């Protein structure tokens, strides 16, 4: 692990330890971590028993804590984006009194893993969760928290399950406690991601194979649209139901068993919307297999073309993109040195992922920033050239024993490259915006995540 990556993990751990000491008056006895992930290609295929190709990120979740003897569980999160309350206490579950989901929402991921944990007896414990994975950003903050929780429980009461079984426990927790009918990809990559590799996952057999990402001339750029999504809303479950209905109409167990020719032949058995949903999934499974092969042989241009096809399909057939994501993809594709770009994650906001030449990374980041300024009136500068706290391009944190490679860069869309704008022009822009009332209106929203709902499916 590089020194900078160790430092990032150390900072996250130190923050968690400070919070625990302040909350509980003692140093934590245990510490675990689990990474976030970015899916390079293979979107909305995992719950259709298809193929996916994610890689683990240096962004992740750290959980620190200590056992306690009173049978209670006390939790605290330091995330400012988490819903209130950010601390809570409840008794250990029993057969007569199982845990149930409720408020706050962030704690449901932890409670679900506790409820479904297969080993016993679990002691009570106090724990603090600290994460660098943006909530609702499509980088799997939920699975990162679930896997970190499972790993923490293993330290308290070891289990004997396989990695696949552990992933399924975390998946079941998300289904039953968060109300998100997700696939198995996020949990598996959090458990199996390795340095220097993406992971090709067959979500039907749960077989995995490492795909090398060792070329130092290659880089991955993750761009945050700052549009928050909520996969527990009606649109995500609706798409899953549509896929299942199409599979049943064609007499198949899942869309994994369907070929494009079969889908076309059975078009009259389903609505036009359901047909488009299935067309995306069937095509995406094929694209993912082709993309893994292209990456293995170093054909980055072919991989990039498949990324673009994937985004177009997600936008037009699956209808889970939104204008902000489309703009970020368009901006990336217009920059030199970019092989391909697409939205990543469940959609309706979140992030894009771009494959590019490492030597072009800085220029591409700058190009996307300028494109964002041109497209978003909320990107007017603060007087005197100040920026919102944290609005800078950052290297993602290392969040566990595994890391992403090639380096993944995280860019906040709401960064204004003020260094490129003369101070006199900044003052003029601010004066103009103040006079027109634009700055006053957009100031409260500048730098804040927006709620999802701008996707095409809800228009």
Tab-separated table of C-alpha atoms in Angstrom:
chain	number	residue	atom	x	y	z
A	1	UNK	CA	0.000	0.000	0.000
A	2	UNK	CA	1.452	3.394	-0.944
A	3	UNK	CA	2.351	5.844	1.812
A	4	UNK	CA	-0.339	8.317	0.720
A	5	UNK	CA	-2.981	5.602	0.807
A	6	UNK	CA	-1.896	4.506	4.273
A	7	UNK	CA	-2.136	8.121	5.382
A	8	UNK	CA	-5.685	8.443	4.046
A	9	UNK	CA	-6.799	5.303	5.841
A	10	UNK	CA	-5.038	6.510	8.959
A	11	UNK	CA	-6.920	9.808	8.814
A	12	UNK	CA	-10.259	8.048	8.499
A	13	UNK	CA	-9.391	5.711	11.372
A	14	UNK	CA	-8.190	8.594	13.522
A	15	UNK	CA	-11.467	10.425	12.948
A	16	UNK	CA	-13.424	7.345	13.987
A	17	UNK	CA	-11.312	6.849	17.114
A	18	UNK	CA	-11.717	10.487	18.157
A	19	UNK	CA	-15.473	10.282	17.704
A	20	UNK	CA	-15.657	7.052	19.713
A	21	UNK	CA	-13.565	8.481	22.548
A	22	UNK	CA	-15.705	11.603	22.693
A	23	UNK	CA	-18.972	9.632	22.593
A	24	UNK	CA	-18.139	6.688	24.858
A	25	UNK	CA	-15.221	7.931	26.973
A	26	UNK	CA	-12.757	5.173	26.045
A	27	UNK	CA	-10.614	4.022	23.141
A	28	UNK	CA	-12.270	1.473	20.806
A	29	UNK	CA	-10.962	-2.083	20.965
A	30	UNK	CA	-11.776	-3.084	17.376
A	31	UNK	CA	-11.466	-1.458	13.947
A	32	UNK	CA	-12.503	-2.746	10.515
A	33	UNK	CA	-12.984	-1.268	7.050
A	34	UNK	CA	-14.666	-2.030	3.741
A	35	UNK	CA	-14.274	-0.256	0.381
A	36	UNK	CA	-16.765	1.440	-1.876
A	37	UNK	CA	-16.808	0.503	-5.535
A	38	UNK	CA	-17.257	1.854	-9.011
A	39	UNK	CA	-18.894	-0.307	-11.636
A	40	UNK	CA	-16.974	-0.002	-14.889
A	41	UNK	CA	-19.771	-1.632	-16.897
A	42	UNK	CA	-22.719	-3.957	-16.308
A	43	UNK	CA	-25.465	-1.749	-14.862
A	44	UNK	CA	-28.772	-3.156	-13.593
A	45	UNK	CA	-27.676	-6.633	-14.647
A	46	UNK	CA	-26.825	-8.110	-11.240
A	47	UNK	CA	-30.427	-8.616	-10.119
A	48	UNK	CA	-31.075	-10.159	-13.543
A	49	UNK	CA	-28.404	-12.825	-12.885
A	50	UNK	CA	-26.113	-11.158	-15.395
A	51	UNK	CA	-22.470	-10.068	-15.543
A	52	UNK	CA	-20.903	-7.027	-13.866
A	53	UNK	CA	-17.393	-5.559	-13.865
A	54	UNK	CA	-16.765	-3.386	-10.783
A	55	UNK	CA	-13.566	-2.421	-9.036
A	56	UNK	CA	-12.953	-1.531	-5.387
A	57	UNK	CA	-12.169	2.070	-4.489
A	58	UNK	CA	-9.958	3.725	-1.929
A	59	UNK	CA	-13.113	5.403	-0.664
A	60	UNK	CA	-14.668	3.320	2.079
A	61	UNK	CA	-16.145	2.891	5.538
A	62	UNK	CA	-14.305	2.450	8.840
A	63	UNK	CA	-16.143	0.996	11.831
A	64	UNK	CA	-14.590	1.112	15.295
A	65	UNK	CA	-16.066	-0.177	18.512
A	66	UNK	CA	-15.947	-2.267	21.651
A	67	UNK	CA	-18.120	-5.029	23.133
A	68	UNK	CA	-20.320	-4.252	26.117
A	69	UNK	CA	-21.912	-6.508	28.715
A	70	UNK	CA	-25.353	-4.909	29.134
A	71	UNK	CA	-26.932	-6.403	25.978
A	72	UNK	CA	-27.306	-3.026	24.285
A	73	UNK	CA	-26.058	-1.764	20.929
A	74	UNK	CA	-25.076	1.899	20.685
A	75	UNK	CA	-24.339	3.407	17.278
A	76	UNK	CA	-23.033	6.733	16.034
A	77	UNK	CA	-22.362	7.980	12.512
A	78	UNK	CA	-20.244	11.034	11.736
A	79	UNK	CA	-21.740	11.520	8.260
A	80	UNK	CA	-23.238	14.976	7.838
A	81	UNK	CA	-25.421	13.650	5.024
A	82	UNK	CA	-27.007	10.948	7.189
A	83	UNK	CA	-30.539	11.484	8.444
A	84	UNK	CA	-31.240	12.274	12.096
A	85	UNK	CA	-30.746	11.069	14.700
A	86	UNK	CA	-27.095	10.213	14.147
A	87	UNK	CA	-26.847	8.252	17.375
A	88	UNK	CA	-29.172	5.583	18.707
A	89	UNK	CA	-29.308	2.687	21.128
A	90	UNK	CA	-31.346	-0.521	21.104
A	91	UNK	CA	-31.225	-3.999	22.675
A	92	UNK	CA	-29.805	-7.068	20.976
A	93	UNK	CA	-32.391	-8.909	18.874
A	94	UNK	CA	-34.038	-12.049	20.188
A	95	UNK	CA	-36.372	-14.615	18.652
A	96	UNK	CA	-39.312	-12.941	20.346
A	97	UNK	CA	-38.082	-9.408	19.693
A	98	UNK	CA	-36.284	-9.146	16.339
A	99	UNK	CA	-34.920	-5.899	15.024
A	100	UNK	CA	-37.084	-3.938	12.620
A	101	UNK	CA	-36.288	-1.155	10.159
A	102	UNK	CA	-37.167	2.401	11.039
A	103	UNK	CA	-35.646	5.813	11.584
A	104	UNK	CA	-32.898	6.763	11.155
A	105	UNK	CA	-32.492	5.259	7.696
A	106	UNK	CA	-28.679	4.982	7.834
A	107	UNK	CA	-28.877	2.608	10.813
A	108	UNK	CA	-31.097	0.146	8.927
A	109	UNK	CA	-28.081	-1.185	7.018
A	110	UNK	CA	-26.340	-2.000	10.288
A	111	UNK	CA	-29.473	-3.353	11.966
A	112	UNK	CA	-30.214	-5.580	8.973
A	113	UNK	CA	-26.778	-7.199	9.098
A	114	UNK	CA	-27.097	-7.725	12.855
A	115	UNK	CA	-30.531	-9.313	12.442
A	116	UNK	CA	-29.390	-11.712	9.717
A	117	UNK	CA	-25.924	-12.488	11.101
A	118	UNK	CA	-25.657	-16.304	11.200
A	119	UNK	CA	-23.383	-16.838	14.232
A	120	UNK	CA	-24.351	-16.566	17.885
A	121	UNK	CA	-24.301	-15.389	20.572
A	122	UNK	CA	-23.553	-11.780	19.715
A	123	UNK	CA	-22.635	-9.504	22.624
A	124	UNK	CA	-23.798	-5.933	22.871
A	125	UNK	CA	-21.411	-3.319	21.535
A	126	UNK	CA	-20.769	0.340	20.938
A	127	UNK	CA	-19.609	1.439	17.493
A	128	UNK	CA	-18.859	4.521	15.408
A	129	UNK	CA	-19.132	4.518	11.593
A	130	UNK	CA	-17.047	6.917	9.502
A	131	UNK	CA	-17.192	6.856	5.710
A	132	UNK	CA	-15.613	8.665	2.788
A	133	UNK	CA	-18.070	7.156	0.277
A	134	UNK	CA	-20.591	9.848	-0.745
A	135	UNK	CA	-24.149	8.900	0.171
A	136	UNK	CA	-26.406	8.474	-2.836
A	137	UNK	CA	-23.472	8.828	-5.216
A	138	UNK	CA	-23.715	5.421	-6.865
A	139	UNK	CA	-20.436	4.237	-5.314
A	140	UNK	CA	-22.075	1.751	-2.948
A	141	UNK	CA	-21.929	3.482	0.404
A	142	UNK	CA	-24.605	1.057	1.607
A	143	UNK	CA	-22.714	-2.167	0.818
A	144	UNK	CA	-19.535	-0.647	2.218
A	145	UNK	CA	-21.337	-0.078	5.528
A	146	UNK	CA	-22.950	-3.522	5.437
A	147	UNK	CA	-19.679	-5.355	4.803
A	148	UNK	CA	-17.860	-3.287	7.431
A	149	UNK	CA	-20.617	-4.206	9.899
A	150	UNK	CA	-20.399	-7.905	9.035
A	151	UNK	CA	-16.624	-7.835	9.432
A	152	UNK	CA	-17.017	-6.092	12.802
A	153	UNK	CA	-19.483	-8.736	13.993
A	154	UNK	CA	-17.010	-11.426	12.955
A	155	UNK	CA	-14.536	-9.996	15.476
A	156	UNK	CA	-17.147	-10.281	18.211
A	157	UNK	CA	-18.526	-13.704	17.231
A	158	UNK	CA	-16.710	-15.539	14.386
A	159	UNK	CA	-18.789	-17.201	11.669
A	160	UNK	CA	-17.958	-20.123	9.404
A	161	UNK	CA	-19.692	-19.021	6.210
A	162	UNK	CA	-18.198	-18.643	2.762
A	163	UNK	CA	-17.542	-15.239	1.208
A	164	UNK	CA	-20.584	-15.729	-1.019
A	165	UNK	CA	-22.730	-16.485	2.035
A	166	UNK	CA	-21.476	-13.339	3.771
A	167	UNK	CA	-22.314	-11.262	0.709
A	168	UNK	CA	-25.798	-12.764	0.645
A	169	UNK	CA	-26.389	-11.859	4.302
A	170	UNK	CA	-25.489	-8.239	3.522
A	171	UNK	CA	-27.686	-8.314	0.419
A	172	UNK	CA	-30.599	-9.678	2.445
A	173	UNK	CA	-30.102	-6.893	4.977
A	174	UNK	CA	-30.450	-4.291	2.231
A	175	UNK	CA	-33.547	-5.999	0.849
A	176	UNK	CA	-35.380	-6.366	4.146
A	177	UNK	CA	-34.210	-3.328	6.123
A	178	UNK	CA	-33.478	-0.676	3.483
A	179	UNK	CA	-36.193	-1.728	1.042
A	180	UNK	CA	-33.788	-1.882	-1.920
A	181	UNK	CA	-34.060	-5.066	-4.044
A	182	UNK	CA	-30.384	-4.876	-5.047
A	183	UNK	CA	-28.271	-7.549	-6.674
A	184	UNK	CA	-25.167	-9.141	-5.198
A	185	UNK	CA	-22.477	-7.105	-6.985
A	186	UNK	CA	-21.806	-4.426	-4.380
A	187	UNK	CA	-21.373	-6.817	-1.491
A	188	UNK	CA	-19.115	-9.184	-3.445
A	189	UNK	CA	-16.749	-6.492	-4.694
A	190	UNK	CA	-16.496	-5.054	-1.159
A	191	UNK	CA	-15.408	-8.508	0.026
A	192	UNK	CA	-13.277	-9.611	-2.938
A	193	UNK	CA	-11.820	-6.508	-4.579
A	194	UNK	CA	-8.052	-6.676	-5.049
A	195	UNK	CA	-5.338	-4.197	-5.873
A	196	UNK	CA	-4.637	-3.823	-9.568
A	197	UNK	CA	-7.780	-5.576	-10.764
A	198	UNK	CA	-11.409	-5.201	-11.659
A	199	UNK	CA	-13.634	-8.153	-10.789
A	200	UNK	CA	-15.853	-9.888	-13.345
A	201	UNK	CA	-18.790	-11.327	-11.406
A	202	UNK	CA	-21.281	-13.830	-12.731
A	203	UNK	CA	-24.320	-13.001	-10.623
A	204	UNK	CA	-26.015	-16.301	-11.485
A	205	UNK	CA	-23.259	-18.708	-10.431
A	206	UNK	CA	-21.449	-16.198	-8.155
A	207	UNK	CA	-18.210	-17.154	-9.886
A	208	UNK	CA	-15.655	-14.353	-10.057
A	209	UNK	CA	-12.523	-13.701	-12.074
A	210	UNK	CA	-9.954	-10.946	-11.703
A	211	UNK	CA	-9.376	-8.695	-14.709
A	212	UNK	CA	-5.982	-6.926	-14.582
A	213	UNK	CA	-5.877	-3.133	-14.448
A	214	UNK	CA	-2.137	-2.763	-14.087
A	215	UNK	CA	-1.302	-0.491	-17.015
A	216	UNK	CA	0.268	2.672	-15.530
A	217	UNK	CA	-0.780	4.589	-18.651
A	218	UNK	CA	-4.458	3.991	-17.822
A	219	UNK	CA	-6.588	5.954	-15.370
A	220	UNK	CA	-10.163	5.966	-14.129
A	221	UNK	CA	-11.983	9.223	-13.393
A	222	UNK	CA	-15.059	9.335	-11.181
A	223	UNK	CA	-17.136	12.501	-11.436
A	224	UNK	CA	-19.840	13.319	-8.898
A	225	UNK	CA	-22.931	15.043	-10.317
A	226	UNK	CA	-23.995	15.987	-6.765
A	227	UNK	CA	-27.502	14.833	-7.596
A	228	UNK	CA	-28.476	12.496	-4.766
A	229	UNK	CA	-30.419	9.382	-5.649
A	230	UNK	CA	-32.612	7.203	-3.487
A	231	UNK	CA	-32.801	3.615	-4.679
A	232	UNK	CA	-35.510	2.802	-2.180
A	233	UNK	CA	-37.899	4.990	-4.171
A	234	UNK	CA	-40.443	3.469	-6.535
A	235	UNK	CA	-38.426	3.651	-9.757
A	236	UNK	CA	-35.698	1.134	-8.882
A	237	UNK	CA	-38.078	-1.613	-7.648
A	238	UNK	CA	-40.325	-0.911	-10.652
A	239	UNK	CA	-37.534	-1.688	-13.092
A	240	UNK	CA	-36.725	-4.906	-11.329
A	241	UNK	CA	-40.376	-5.969	-11.516
A	242	UNK	CA	-40.508	-5.100	-15.212
A	243	UNK	CA	-37.482	-7.283	-15.890
A	244	UNK	CA	-38.967	-10.185	-13.961
A	245	UNK	CA	-42.274	-9.837	-15.824
A	246	UNK	CA	-40.532	-9.961	-19.197
A	247	UNK	CA	-38.590	-13.062	-18.177
A	248	UNK	CA	-41.817	-14.795	-17.123
A	249	UNK	CA	-43.548	-13.779	-20.340
A	250	UNK	CA	-40.731	-15.434	-22.301
A	251	UNK	CA	-40.757	-18.538	-20.109
A	252	UNK	CA	-37.326	-17.854	-18.636
A	253	UNK	CA	-36.061	-17.789	-15.076
A	254	UNK	CA	-34.277	-14.482	-15.647
A	255	UNK	CA	-33.179	-12.168	-18.463
A	256	UNK	CA	-29.763	-13.827	-18.291
A	257	UNK	CA	-31.269	-16.668	-20.307
A	258	UNK	CA	-32.712	-14.387	-23.000
A	259	UNK	CA	-31.027	-13.554	-26.300
A	260	UNK	CA	-31.790	-10.373	-28.227
A	261	UNK	CA	-33.379	-12.411	-31.021
A	262	UNK	CA	-35.752	-14.083	-28.543
A	263	UNK	CA	-36.641	-10.731	-27.040
A	264	UNK	CA	-37.446	-9.263	-30.458
A	265	UNK	CA	-39.549	-12.299	-31.349
A	266	UNK	CA	-41.593	-11.955	-28.152
A	267	UNK	CA	-42.073	-8.215	-28.378
A	268	UNK	CA	-45.859	-8.481	-28.575
A	269	UNK	CA	-45.960	-10.250	-25.205
A	270	UNK	CA	-44.967	-7.104	-23.307
A	271	UNK	CA	-45.437	-3.356	-23.253
A	272	UNK	CA	-43.093	-1.120	-25.197
A	273	UNK	CA	-41.597	0.190	-21.966
A	274	UNK	CA	-40.956	-3.299	-20.585
A	275	UNK	CA	-39.368	-4.286	-23.897
A	276	UNK	CA	-36.937	-1.369	-23.670
A	277	UNK	CA	-36.025	-2.263	-20.097
A	278	UNK	CA	-35.273	-5.841	-21.104
A	279	UNK	CA	-33.384	-4.748	-24.218
A	280	UNK	CA	-31.011	-2.774	-22.033
A	281	UNK	CA	-30.366	-5.691	-19.684
A	282	UNK	CA	-29.843	-8.298	-22.405
A	283	UNK	CA	-27.563	-5.983	-24.351
A	284	UNK	CA	-25.684	-4.899	-21.229
A	285	UNK	CA	-24.867	-8.477	-20.288
A	286	UNK	CA	-23.323	-8.979	-23.718
A	287	UNK	CA	-21.451	-5.671	-23.492
A	288	UNK	CA	-19.999	-6.612	-20.110
A	289	UNK	CA	-18.590	-9.892	-21.411
A	290	UNK	CA	-17.104	-8.092	-24.408
A	291	UNK	CA	-15.705	-5.322	-22.207
A	292	UNK	CA	-13.947	-7.757	-19.856
A	293	UNK	CA	-12.337	-9.449	-22.844
A	294	UNK	CA	-11.285	-6.083	-24.304
A	295	UNK	CA	-9.753	-4.973	-21.009
A	296	UNK	CA	-7.864	-8.256	-20.668
A	297	UNK	CA	-6.219	-7.795	-24.056
A	298	UNK	CA	-5.562	-4.080	-23.504
A	299	UNK	CA	-8.023	-2.843	-26.131
A	300	UNK	CA	-9.064	0.310	-24.322
A	301	UNK	CA	-10.746	1.893	-27.322
A	302	UNK	CA	-13.093	-1.069	-27.657
A	303	UNK	CA	-13.787	-0.909	-23.929
A	304	UNK	CA	-14.536	2.809	-24.227
A	305	UNK	CA	-16.988	2.270	-27.083
A	306	UNK	CA	-18.851	-0.269	-24.972
A	307	UNK	CA	-19.012	2.206	-22.074
A	308	UNK	CA	-20.658	4.778	-24.336
A	309	UNK	CA	-23.135	2.198	-25.656
A	310	UNK	CA	-23.927	1.300	-22.054
A	311	UNK	CA	-24.653	4.912	-21.122
A	312	UNK	CA	-26.865	5.452	-24.156
A	313	UNK	CA	-28.834	2.338	-23.289
A	314	UNK	CA	-29.218	3.398	-19.643
A	315	UNK	CA	-30.389	6.816	-20.792
A	316	UNK	CA	-32.778	5.767	-23.557
A	317	UNK	CA	-33.968	2.235	-22.751
A	318	UNK	CA	-33.647	1.917	-18.976
A	319	UNK	CA	-34.286	5.627	-18.379
A	320	UNK	CA	-32.233	5.984	-15.213
A	321	UNK	CA	-29.921	8.799	-16.272
A	322	UNK	CA	-30.551	12.500	-15.704
A	323	UNK	CA	-29.426	15.714	-17.443
A	324	UNK	CA	-26.520	16.238	-15.060
A	325	UNK	CA	-25.096	12.784	-15.755
A	326	UNK	CA	-25.598	13.159	-19.508
A	327	UNK	CA	-23.758	16.477	-19.454
A	328	UNK	CA	-20.827	15.054	-17.534
A	329	UNK	CA	-20.510	12.152	-19.960
A	330	UNK	CA	-20.715	14.511	-22.924
A	331	UNK	CA	-18.043	16.771	-21.429
A	332	UNK	CA	-15.705	13.850	-20.777
A	333	UNK	CA	-16.125	12.393	-24.266
A	334	UNK	CA	-15.251	15.730	-25.861
A	335	UNK	CA	-11.855	15.805	-24.107
A	336	UNK	CA	-8.691	14.372	-25.711
A	337	UNK	CA	-7.294	11.206	-24.191
A	338	UNK	CA	-10.683	9.785	-23.146
A	339	UNK	CA	-11.573	6.250	-24.215
A	340	UNK	CA	-15.115	6.155	-22.897
A	341	UNK	CA	-17.489	7.439	-20.225
A	342	UNK	CA	-20.821	6.432	-18.716
A	343	UNK	CA	-23.069	6.884	-15.709
A	344	UNK	CA	-22.389	4.366	-12.967
A	345	UNK	CA	-24.559	3.046	-10.157
A	346	UNK	CA	-28.330	2.829	-9.908
A	347	UNK	CA	-28.909	6.141	-11.650
A	348	UNK	CA	-31.171	9.168	-11.118
A	349	UNK	CA	-28.024	11.011	-10.046
A	350	UNK	CA	-24.732	9.938	-8.569
A	351	UNK	CA	-21.512	9.596	-10.523
A	352	UNK	CA	-20.024	8.961	-13.936
A	353	UNK	CA	-16.971	6.800	-14.610
A	354	UNK	CA	-14.487	7.593	-17.367
A	355	UNK	CA	-11.615	5.521	-18.762
A	356	UNK	CA	-8.764	7.667	-20.034
A	357	UNK	CA	-5.045	8.010	-20.586
A	358	UNK	CA	-3.342	8.713	-17.268
A	359	UNK	CA	-1.270	11.484	-18.835
A	360	UNK	CA	-4.471	13.310	-19.812
A	361	UNK	CA	-6.143	13.136	-16.384
A	362	UNK	CA	-5.418	16.695	-15.255
A	363	UNK	CA	-6.537	18.221	-18.543
A	364	UNK	CA	-9.688	16.108	-18.631
A	365	UNK	CA	-10.577	17.155	-15.073
A	366	UNK	CA	-10.114	20.786	-16.091
A	367	UNK	CA	-12.155	20.241	-19.247
A	368	UNK	CA	-15.067	18.763	-17.277
A	369	UNK	CA	-14.913	21.585	-14.745
A	370	UNK	CA	-15.134	24.199	-17.464
A	371	UNK	CA	-17.978	22.286	-19.112
A	372	UNK	CA	-19.823	22.171	-15.801
A	373	UNK	CA	-19.432	25.929	-15.406
A	374	UNK	CA	-20.874	26.518	-18.838
A	375	UNK	CA	-23.880	24.297	-18.156
A	376	UNK	CA	-24.748	25.156	-14.574
A	377	UNK	CA	-25.638	28.659	-13.446
A	378	UNK	CA	-25.079	27.540	-9.830
A	379	UNK	CA	-21.336	27.615	-10.480
A	380	UNK	CA	-20.848	31.347	-10.034
A	381	UNK	CA	-17.857	32.213	-7.839
A	382	UNK	CA	-17.969	33.503	-4.320
A	383	UNK	CA	-16.695	37.071	-3.867
A	384	UNK	CA	-12.952	37.229	-3.414
A	385	UNK	CA	-12.477	33.886	-5.150
A	386	UNK	CA	-13.475	31.706	-2.175
A	387	UNK	CA	-14.732	28.160	-2.694
A	388	UNK	CA	-17.173	26.085	-0.784
A	389	UNK	CA	-15.327	23.940	1.772
A	390	UNK	CA	-14.300	20.630	0.275
A	391	UNK	CA	-15.015	21.643	-3.301
A	392	UNK	CA	-11.694	20.469	-4.682
A	393	UNK	CA	-10.586	17.497	-6.764
A	394	UNK	CA	-9.360	14.805	-4.374
A	395	UNK	CA	-7.697	11.432	-4.498
A	396	UNK	CA	-10.088	8.863	-3.047
A	397	UNK	CA	-9.324	7.426	0.363
A	398	UNK	CA	-7.917	3.936	0.836
A	399	UNK	CA	-10.597	2.229	2.883
A	400	UNK	CA	-9.276	-1.225	3.583
A	401	UNK	CA	-6.663	-3.813	2.726
A	402	UNK	CA	-7.619	-3.690	-0.952
A	403	UNK	CA	-7.288	-0.719	-3.248
A	404	UNK	CA	-8.292	0.364	-6.701
A	405	UNK	CA	-5.720	0.405	-9.459
A	406	UNK	CA	-5.191	2.265	-11.732
A	407	UNK	CA	-5.690	5.297	-9.481
A	408	UNK	CA	-9.268	6.507	-9.339
A	409	UNK	CA	-9.784	10.242	-9.196
A	410	UNK	CA	-12.900	11.787	-7.703
A	411	UNK	CA	-14.046	15.118	-9.055
A	412	UNK	CA	-16.778	17.233	-7.527
A	413	UNK	CA	-18.874	18.740	-10.319
A	414	UNK	CA	-19.407	21.902	-8.335
A	415	UNK	CA	-15.757	22.924	-8.459
A	416	UNK	CA	-15.176	26.217	-10.194
A	417	UNK	CA	-11.613	26.554	-11.506
A	418	UNK	CA	-11.268	30.087	-10.158
A	419	UNK	CA	-7.558	30.089	-10.899
A	420	UNK	CA	-8.520	30.313	-14.573
A	421	UNK	CA	-10.743	33.376	-14.051
A	422	UNK	CA	-9.153	36.798	-13.433
A	423	UNK	CA	-10.159	38.425	-10.155
A	424	UNK	CA	-11.638	41.437	-11.993
A	425	UNK	CA	-13.878	39.163	-14.041
A	426	UNK	CA	-14.909	37.301	-10.884
A	427	UNK	CA	-15.998	40.583	-9.277
A	428	UNK	CA	-17.934	41.553	-12.392
A	429	UNK	CA	-19.703	38.163	-12.520
A	430	UNK	CA	-20.652	38.421	-8.858
A	431	UNK	CA	-21.937	41.991	-9.280
A	432	UNK	CA	-23.959	41.001	-12.339
A	433	UNK	CA	-25.432	37.963	-10.602
A	434	UNK	CA	-26.296	39.976	-7.502
A	435	UNK	CA	-27.986	42.671	-9.605
A	436	UNK	CA	-30.044	40.101	-11.501
A	437	UNK	CA	-30.928	38.156	-8.363
A	438	UNK	CA	-29.373	34.975	-9.757
A	439	UNK	CA	-26.666	34.705	-7.126
A	440	UNK	CA	-29.137	35.249	-4.306
A	441	UNK	CA	-31.397	32.496	-5.619
A	442	UNK	CA	-28.693	29.950	-6.295
A	443	UNK	CA	-26.564	30.528	-3.220
A	444	UNK	CA	-28.436	28.143	-0.892
A	445	UNK	CA	-28.162	25.313	-3.431
A	446	UNK	CA	-24.515	25.832	-4.309
A	447	UNK	CA	-22.528	22.806	-3.231
A	448	UNK	CA	-25.492	20.931	-1.792
A	449	UNK	CA	-26.660	17.581	-3.148
A	450	UNK	CA	-29.929	17.752	-5.020
A	451	UNK	CA	-32.704	15.248	-4.540
A	452	UNK	CA	-33.245	12.816	-7.333
A	453	UNK	CA	-36.339	13.113	-9.424
A	454	UNK	CA	-34.876	14.798	-12.474
A	455	UNK	CA	-34.360	11.537	-14.305
A	456	UNK	CA	-36.194	10.850	-17.513
A	457	UNK	CA	-38.355	8.187	-15.920
A	458	UNK	CA	-39.999	10.776	-13.697
A	459	UNK	CA	-40.502	13.493	-16.295
